mmCIF file of C-alpha atoms and ligand atoms in Angstrom:
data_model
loop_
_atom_site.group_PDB
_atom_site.id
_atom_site.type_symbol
_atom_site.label_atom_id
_atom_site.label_comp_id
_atom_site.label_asym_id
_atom_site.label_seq_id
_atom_site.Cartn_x
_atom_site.Cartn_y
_atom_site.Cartn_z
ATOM 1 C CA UNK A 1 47.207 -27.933 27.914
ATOM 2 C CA UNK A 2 49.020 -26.525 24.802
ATOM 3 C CA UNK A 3 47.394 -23.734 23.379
ATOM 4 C CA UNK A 4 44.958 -24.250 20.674
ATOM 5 C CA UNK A 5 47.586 -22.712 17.970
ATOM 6 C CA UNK A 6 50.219 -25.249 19.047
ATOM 7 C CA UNK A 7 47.934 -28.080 18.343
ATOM 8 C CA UNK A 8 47.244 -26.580 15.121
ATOM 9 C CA UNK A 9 50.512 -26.092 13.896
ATOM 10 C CA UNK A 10 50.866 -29.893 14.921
ATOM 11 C CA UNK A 11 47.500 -30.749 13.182
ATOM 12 C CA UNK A 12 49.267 -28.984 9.986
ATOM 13 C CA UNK A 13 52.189 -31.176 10.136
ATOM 14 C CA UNK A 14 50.762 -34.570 10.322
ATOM 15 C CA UNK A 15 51.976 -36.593 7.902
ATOM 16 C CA UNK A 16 48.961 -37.878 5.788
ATOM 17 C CA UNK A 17 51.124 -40.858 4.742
ATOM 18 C CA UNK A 18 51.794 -42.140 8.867
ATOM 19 C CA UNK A 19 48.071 -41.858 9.287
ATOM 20 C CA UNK A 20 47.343 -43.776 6.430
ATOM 21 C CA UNK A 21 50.217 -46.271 7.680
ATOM 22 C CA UNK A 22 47.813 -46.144 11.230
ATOM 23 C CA UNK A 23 44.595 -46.437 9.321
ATOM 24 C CA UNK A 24 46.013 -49.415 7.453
ATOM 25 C CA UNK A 25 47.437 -51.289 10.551
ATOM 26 C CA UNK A 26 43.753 -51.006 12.223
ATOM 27 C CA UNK A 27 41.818 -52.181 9.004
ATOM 28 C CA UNK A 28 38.561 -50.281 8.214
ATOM 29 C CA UNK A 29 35.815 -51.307 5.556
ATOM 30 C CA UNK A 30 32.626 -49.377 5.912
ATOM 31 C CA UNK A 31 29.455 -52.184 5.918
ATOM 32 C CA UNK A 32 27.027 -49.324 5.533
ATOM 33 C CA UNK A 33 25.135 -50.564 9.202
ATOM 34 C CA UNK A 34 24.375 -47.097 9.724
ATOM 35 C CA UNK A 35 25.662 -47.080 13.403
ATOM 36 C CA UNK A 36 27.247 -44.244 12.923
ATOM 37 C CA UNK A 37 24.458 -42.239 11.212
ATOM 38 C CA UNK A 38 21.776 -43.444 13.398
ATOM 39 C CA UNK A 39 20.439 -42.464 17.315
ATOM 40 C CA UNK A 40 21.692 -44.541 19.959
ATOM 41 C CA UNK A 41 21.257 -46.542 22.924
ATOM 42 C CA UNK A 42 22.133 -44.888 26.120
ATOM 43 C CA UNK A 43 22.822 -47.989 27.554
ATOM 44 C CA UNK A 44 25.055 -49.469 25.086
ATOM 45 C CA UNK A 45 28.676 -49.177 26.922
ATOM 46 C CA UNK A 46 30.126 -45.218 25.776
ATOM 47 C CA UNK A 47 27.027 -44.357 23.790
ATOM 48 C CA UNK A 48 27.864 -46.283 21.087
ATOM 49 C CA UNK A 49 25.225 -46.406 18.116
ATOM 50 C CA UNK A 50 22.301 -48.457 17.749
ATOM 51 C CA UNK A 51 23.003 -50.115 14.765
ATOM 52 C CA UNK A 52 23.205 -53.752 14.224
ATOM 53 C CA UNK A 53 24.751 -55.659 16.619
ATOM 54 C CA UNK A 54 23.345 -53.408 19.300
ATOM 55 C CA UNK A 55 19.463 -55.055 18.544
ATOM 56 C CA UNK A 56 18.272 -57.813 18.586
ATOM 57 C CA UNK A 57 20.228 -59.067 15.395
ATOM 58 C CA UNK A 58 17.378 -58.113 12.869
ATOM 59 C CA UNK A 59 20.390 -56.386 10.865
ATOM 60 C CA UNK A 60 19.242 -52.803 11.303
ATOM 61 C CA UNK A 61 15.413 -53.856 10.061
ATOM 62 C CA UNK A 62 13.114 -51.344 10.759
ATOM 63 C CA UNK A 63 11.233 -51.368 14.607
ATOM 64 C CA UNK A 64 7.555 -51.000 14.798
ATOM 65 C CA UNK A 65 7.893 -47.311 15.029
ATOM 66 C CA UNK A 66 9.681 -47.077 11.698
ATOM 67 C CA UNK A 67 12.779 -46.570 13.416
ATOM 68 C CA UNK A 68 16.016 -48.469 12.263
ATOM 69 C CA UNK A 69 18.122 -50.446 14.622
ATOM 70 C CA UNK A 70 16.714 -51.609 18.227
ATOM 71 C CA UNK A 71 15.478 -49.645 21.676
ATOM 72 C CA UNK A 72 14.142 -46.430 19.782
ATOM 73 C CA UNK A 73 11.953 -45.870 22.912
ATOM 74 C CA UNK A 74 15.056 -44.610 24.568
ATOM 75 C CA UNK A 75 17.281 -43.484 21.578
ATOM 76 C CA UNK A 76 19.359 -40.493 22.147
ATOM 77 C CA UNK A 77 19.635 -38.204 18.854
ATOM 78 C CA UNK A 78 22.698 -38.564 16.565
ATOM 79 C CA UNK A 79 24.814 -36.268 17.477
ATOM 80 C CA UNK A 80 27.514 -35.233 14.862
ATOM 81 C CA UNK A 81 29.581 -31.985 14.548
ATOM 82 C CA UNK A 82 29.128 -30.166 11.183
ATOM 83 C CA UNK A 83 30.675 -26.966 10.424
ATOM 84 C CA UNK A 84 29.393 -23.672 9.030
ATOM 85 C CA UNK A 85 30.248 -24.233 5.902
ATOM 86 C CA UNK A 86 29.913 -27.842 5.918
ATOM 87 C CA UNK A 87 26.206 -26.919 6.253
ATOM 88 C CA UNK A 88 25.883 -24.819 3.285
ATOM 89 C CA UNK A 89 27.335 -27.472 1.379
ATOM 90 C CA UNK A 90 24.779 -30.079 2.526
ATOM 91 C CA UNK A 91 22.004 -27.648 2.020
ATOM 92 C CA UNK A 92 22.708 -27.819 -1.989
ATOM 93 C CA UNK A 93 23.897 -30.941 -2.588
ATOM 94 C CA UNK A 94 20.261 -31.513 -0.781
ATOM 95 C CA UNK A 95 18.614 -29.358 -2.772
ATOM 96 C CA UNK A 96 20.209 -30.802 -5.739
ATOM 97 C CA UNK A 97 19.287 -34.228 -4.590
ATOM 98 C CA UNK A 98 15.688 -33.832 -3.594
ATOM 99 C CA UNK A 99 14.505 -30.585 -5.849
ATOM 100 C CA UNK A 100 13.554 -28.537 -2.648
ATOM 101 C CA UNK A 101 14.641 -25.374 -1.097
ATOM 102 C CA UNK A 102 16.720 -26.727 1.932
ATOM 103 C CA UNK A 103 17.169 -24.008 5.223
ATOM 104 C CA UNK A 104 19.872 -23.968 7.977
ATOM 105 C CA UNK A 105 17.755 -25.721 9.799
ATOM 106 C CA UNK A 106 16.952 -28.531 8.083
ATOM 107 C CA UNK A 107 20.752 -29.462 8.008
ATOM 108 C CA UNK A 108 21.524 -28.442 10.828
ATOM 109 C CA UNK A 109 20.667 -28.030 14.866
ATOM 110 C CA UNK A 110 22.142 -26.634 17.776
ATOM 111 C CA UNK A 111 24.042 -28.518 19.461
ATOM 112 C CA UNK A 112 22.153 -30.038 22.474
ATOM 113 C CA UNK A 113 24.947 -30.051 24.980
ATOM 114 C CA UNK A 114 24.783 -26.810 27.715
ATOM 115 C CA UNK A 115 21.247 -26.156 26.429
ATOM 116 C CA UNK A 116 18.443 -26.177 28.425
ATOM 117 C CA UNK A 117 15.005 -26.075 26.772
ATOM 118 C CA UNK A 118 12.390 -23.115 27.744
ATOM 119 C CA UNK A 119 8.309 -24.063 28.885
ATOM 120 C CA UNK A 120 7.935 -24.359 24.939
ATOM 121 C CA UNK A 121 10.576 -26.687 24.573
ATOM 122 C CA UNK A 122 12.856 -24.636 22.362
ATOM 123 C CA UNK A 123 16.185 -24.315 23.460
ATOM 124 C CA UNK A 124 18.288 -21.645 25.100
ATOM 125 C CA UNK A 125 21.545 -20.958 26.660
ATOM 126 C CA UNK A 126 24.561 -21.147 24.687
ATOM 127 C CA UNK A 127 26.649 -23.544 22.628
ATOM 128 C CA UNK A 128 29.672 -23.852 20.653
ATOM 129 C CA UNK A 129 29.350 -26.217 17.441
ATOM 130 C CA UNK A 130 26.291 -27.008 15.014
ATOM 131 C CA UNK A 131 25.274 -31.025 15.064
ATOM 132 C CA UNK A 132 23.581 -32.383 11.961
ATOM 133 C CA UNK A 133 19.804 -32.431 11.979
ATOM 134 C CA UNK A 134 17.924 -35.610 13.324
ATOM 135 C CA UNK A 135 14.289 -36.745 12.330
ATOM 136 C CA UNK A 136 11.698 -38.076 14.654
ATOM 137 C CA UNK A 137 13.877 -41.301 15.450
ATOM 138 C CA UNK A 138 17.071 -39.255 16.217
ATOM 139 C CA UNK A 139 18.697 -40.289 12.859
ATOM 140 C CA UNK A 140 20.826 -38.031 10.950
ATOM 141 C CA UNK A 141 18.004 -36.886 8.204
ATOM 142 C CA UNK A 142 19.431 -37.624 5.501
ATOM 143 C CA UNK A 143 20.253 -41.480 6.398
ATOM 144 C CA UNK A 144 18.465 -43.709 4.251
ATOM 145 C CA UNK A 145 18.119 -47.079 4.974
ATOM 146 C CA UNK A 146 16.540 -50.077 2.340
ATOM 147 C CA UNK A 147 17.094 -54.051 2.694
ATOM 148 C CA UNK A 148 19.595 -53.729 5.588
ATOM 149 C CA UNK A 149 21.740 -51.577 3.590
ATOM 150 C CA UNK A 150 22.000 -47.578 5.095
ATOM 151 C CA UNK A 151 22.866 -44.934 2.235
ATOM 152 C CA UNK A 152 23.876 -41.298 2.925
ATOM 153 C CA UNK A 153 21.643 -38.882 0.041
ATOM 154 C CA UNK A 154 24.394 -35.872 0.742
ATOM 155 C CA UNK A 155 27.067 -38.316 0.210
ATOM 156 C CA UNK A 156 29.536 -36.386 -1.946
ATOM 157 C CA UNK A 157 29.136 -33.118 -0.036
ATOM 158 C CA UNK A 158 28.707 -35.106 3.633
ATOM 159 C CA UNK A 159 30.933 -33.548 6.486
ATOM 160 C CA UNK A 160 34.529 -34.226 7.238
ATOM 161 C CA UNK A 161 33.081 -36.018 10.245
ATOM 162 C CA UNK A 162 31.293 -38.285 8.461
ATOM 163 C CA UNK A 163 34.276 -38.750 5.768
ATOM 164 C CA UNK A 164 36.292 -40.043 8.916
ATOM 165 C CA UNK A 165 34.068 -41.759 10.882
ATOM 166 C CA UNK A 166 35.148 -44.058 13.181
ATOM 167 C CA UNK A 167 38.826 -42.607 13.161
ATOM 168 C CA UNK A 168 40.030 -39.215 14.921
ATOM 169 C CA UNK A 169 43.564 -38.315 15.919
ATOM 170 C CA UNK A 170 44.767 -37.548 19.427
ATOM 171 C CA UNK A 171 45.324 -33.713 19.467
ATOM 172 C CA UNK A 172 43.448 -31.658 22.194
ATOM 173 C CA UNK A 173 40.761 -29.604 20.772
ATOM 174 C CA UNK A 174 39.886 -31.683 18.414
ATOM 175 C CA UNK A 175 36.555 -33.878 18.569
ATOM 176 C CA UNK A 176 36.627 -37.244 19.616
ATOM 177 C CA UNK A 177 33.429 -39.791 18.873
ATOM 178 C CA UNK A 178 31.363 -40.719 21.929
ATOM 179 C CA UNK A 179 33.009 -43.572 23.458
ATOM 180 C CA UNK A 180 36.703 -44.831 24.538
ATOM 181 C CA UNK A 181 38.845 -45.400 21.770
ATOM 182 C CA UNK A 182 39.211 -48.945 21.093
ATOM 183 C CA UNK A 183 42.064 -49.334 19.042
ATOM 184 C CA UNK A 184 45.353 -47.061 18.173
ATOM 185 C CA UNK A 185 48.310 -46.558 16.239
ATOM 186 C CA UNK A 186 50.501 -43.566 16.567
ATOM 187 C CA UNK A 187 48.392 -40.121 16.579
ATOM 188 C CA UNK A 188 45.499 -42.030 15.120
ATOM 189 C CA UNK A 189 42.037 -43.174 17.452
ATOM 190 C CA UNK A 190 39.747 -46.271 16.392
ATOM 191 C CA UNK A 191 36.408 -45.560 18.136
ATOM 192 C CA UNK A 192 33.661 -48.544 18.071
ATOM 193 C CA UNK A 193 32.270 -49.609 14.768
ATOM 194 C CA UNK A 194 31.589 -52.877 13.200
ATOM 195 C CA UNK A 195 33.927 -52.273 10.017
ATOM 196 C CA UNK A 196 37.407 -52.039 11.947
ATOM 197 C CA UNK A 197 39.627 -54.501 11.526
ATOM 198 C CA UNK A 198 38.868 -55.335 7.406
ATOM 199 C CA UNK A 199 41.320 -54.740 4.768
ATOM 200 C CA UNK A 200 41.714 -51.179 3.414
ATOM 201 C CA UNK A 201 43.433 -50.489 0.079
ATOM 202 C CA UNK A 202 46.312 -47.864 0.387
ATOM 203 C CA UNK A 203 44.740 -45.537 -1.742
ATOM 204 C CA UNK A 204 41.633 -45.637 0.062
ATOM 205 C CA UNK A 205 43.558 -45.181 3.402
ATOM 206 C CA UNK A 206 45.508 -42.007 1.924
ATOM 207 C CA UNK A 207 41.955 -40.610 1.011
ATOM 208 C CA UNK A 208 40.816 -41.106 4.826
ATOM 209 C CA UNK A 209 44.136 -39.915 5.879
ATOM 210 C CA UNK A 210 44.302 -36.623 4.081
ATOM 211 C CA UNK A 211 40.208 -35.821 5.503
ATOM 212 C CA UNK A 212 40.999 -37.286 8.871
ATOM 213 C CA UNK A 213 43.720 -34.427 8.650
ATOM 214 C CA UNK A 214 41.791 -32.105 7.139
ATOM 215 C CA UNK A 215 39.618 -32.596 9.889
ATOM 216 C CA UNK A 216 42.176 -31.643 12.384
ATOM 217 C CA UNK A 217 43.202 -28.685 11.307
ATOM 218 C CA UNK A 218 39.480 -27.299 10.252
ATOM 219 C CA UNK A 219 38.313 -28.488 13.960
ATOM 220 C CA UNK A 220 41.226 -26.822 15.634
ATOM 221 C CA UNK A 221 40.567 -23.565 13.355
ATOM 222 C CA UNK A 222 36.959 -23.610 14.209
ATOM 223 C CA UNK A 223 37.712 -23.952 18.115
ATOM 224 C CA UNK A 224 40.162 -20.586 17.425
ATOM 225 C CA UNK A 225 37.632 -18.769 15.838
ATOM 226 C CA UNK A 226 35.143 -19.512 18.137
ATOM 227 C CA UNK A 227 37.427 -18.068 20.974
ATOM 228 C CA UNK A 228 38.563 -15.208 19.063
ATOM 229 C CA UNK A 229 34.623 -14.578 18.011
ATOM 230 C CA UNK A 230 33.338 -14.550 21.378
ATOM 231 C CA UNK A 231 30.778 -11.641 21.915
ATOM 232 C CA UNK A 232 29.380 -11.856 25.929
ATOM 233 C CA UNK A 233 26.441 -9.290 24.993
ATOM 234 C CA UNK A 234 24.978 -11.868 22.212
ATOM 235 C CA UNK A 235 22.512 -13.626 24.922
ATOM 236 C CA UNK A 236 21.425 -10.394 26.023
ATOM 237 C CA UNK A 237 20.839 -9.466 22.303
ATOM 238 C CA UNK A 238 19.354 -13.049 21.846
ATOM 239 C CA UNK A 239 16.555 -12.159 24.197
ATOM 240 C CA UNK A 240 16.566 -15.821 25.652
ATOM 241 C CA UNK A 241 16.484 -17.776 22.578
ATOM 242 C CA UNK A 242 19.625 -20.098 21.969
ATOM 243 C CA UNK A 243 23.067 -18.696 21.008
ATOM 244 C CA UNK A 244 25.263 -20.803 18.723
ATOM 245 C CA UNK A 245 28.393 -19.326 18.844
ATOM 246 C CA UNK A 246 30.493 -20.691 15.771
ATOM 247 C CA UNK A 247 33.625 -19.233 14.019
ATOM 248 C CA UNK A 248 31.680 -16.604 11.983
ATOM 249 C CA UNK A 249 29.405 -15.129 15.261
ATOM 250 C CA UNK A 250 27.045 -15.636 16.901
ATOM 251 C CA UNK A 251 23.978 -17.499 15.729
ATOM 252 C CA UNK A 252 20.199 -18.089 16.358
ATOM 253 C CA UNK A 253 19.184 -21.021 15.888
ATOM 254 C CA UNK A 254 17.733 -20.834 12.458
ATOM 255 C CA UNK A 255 21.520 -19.679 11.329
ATOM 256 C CA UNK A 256 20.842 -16.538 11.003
ATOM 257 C CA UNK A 257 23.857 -14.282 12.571
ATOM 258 C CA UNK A 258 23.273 -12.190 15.394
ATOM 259 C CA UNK A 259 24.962 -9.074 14.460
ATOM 260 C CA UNK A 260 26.118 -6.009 17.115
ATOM 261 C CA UNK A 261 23.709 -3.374 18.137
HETATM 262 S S1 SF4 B 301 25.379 -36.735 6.564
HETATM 263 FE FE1 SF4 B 301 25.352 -38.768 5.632
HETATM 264 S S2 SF4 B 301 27.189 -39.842 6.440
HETATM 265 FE FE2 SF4 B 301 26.787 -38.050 7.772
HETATM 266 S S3 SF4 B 301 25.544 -38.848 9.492
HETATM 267 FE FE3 SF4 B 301 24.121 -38.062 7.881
HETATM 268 S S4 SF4 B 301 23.618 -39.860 6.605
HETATM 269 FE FE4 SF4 B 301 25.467 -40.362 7.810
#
């Protein structure tokens, strides 16, 4: 594998204008389904989301439960990256939004993958990257949903993830979505969602470009910080608890930074 600051440098010199030439040969339209805001069927083939076309056809109504799209008795959480100052972001623009003091942690959780959870369910163990936080039907919380329509209430301040959604470009170390890639053109991954293949305008394609590479280069300098940041002793210091270890240090849970003794 080439070292993280090789793919960097080659995340720095992607051309925005040949990914938006890629993103324009695959087509994209978001249709607002929500698929890739909402939790998702296990079963579905890669993980993919359980938004409509993965029910029963209902177009992303509401199940019994309250829960949108189909099989929320076996949903697995959303699961999307967000970085640390992604989540700040989101925290105000929520506040803004909804007039109400917003915390780390109702923006953002640990991620769930390496954790184990302790007799009172909370986790522990360690883990690398903060995921947005999910509500009782493992949506992302601030999805929205009315007349078949999803809406995101952070829009303007929503993560580079979410900006680039379905799209991601093949450079180790960076993220990929759940899921094989289903389509491709040069650097640039299509992962499964209903809106591929539509028209895109050029300008919107250069605006999906320039995040998509944005993304890059902020996922491969998170991944080096991370690294660099490393501190073996935080566990100890953690007493049990979960350890997110991001680019600024480690963190509990709650975001709060789990300094040296
Ligand atoms: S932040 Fe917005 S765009 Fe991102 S997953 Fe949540 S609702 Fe969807």
């Amino acid at each position: 594998m080439e070292s993280l600051e090789a793919e960097l440098a080659a995340a720095r010199d992607l051309a925005v204008a040949d990914l938006a030439d890629a993103i324009e040969s695959i087509g994209f339209e978001c249709t607002r389904c929500g698929g890739c805001c909402t939790g998702y069927a296990p079963d579905e083939p890669g993980g993919a989301p359980a938004g409509p076309g993965t029910d029963d056809g209902d177009g992303g109504a509401e199940t019994e439960s309250g829960c949108h799209g189909g099989g929320d008795a076996d949903r697995e959480p959303h699961t999307a990256t967000v970085f640390p100052d992604e989540v700040r972001r989101v925290a105000d623009a929520a506040e803004e939004t909804f007039g109400e003091a917003y915390d780390w942690r109702d923006v953002a959780r640990p991620m769930p993958f390496g954790l184990d959870a302790d007799a009172d369910g909370e986790p522990t163990g360690e883990t690398f990257e903060w995921a947005l936080a999910t509500d009782d039907c493992g949506d992302c919380t601030f999805y929205e949903e009315s007349d078949g329509q999803g809406a995101c209430t952070v829009h303007d301040a929503r993560p580079l993830i979410c900006r680039t959604y379905p799209f991601s470009v093949a450079l180790e170390g960076t993220s990929q979505p759940m899921g094989e890639a289903v389509d491709e053109a040069g650097v640039v991954r299509a992962h499964e969602c209903e809106g591929l293949g539509r028209d895109i305008s050029r300008e919107d394609a250069e605006e999906l470009a320039a995040a998509l590479k944005e993304r890059a280069v902020r996922e491969l300098e998170e991944a080096i910080g991370v690294r660099d940041g490393y501190d073996p002793d935080a566990r100890e210091r953690a007493d049990g608890d979960a350890v997110v270890f991001d680019s600024e240090g480690p963190k509990a849970a709650d975001g709060t930074p789990i300094g040296g003794e």
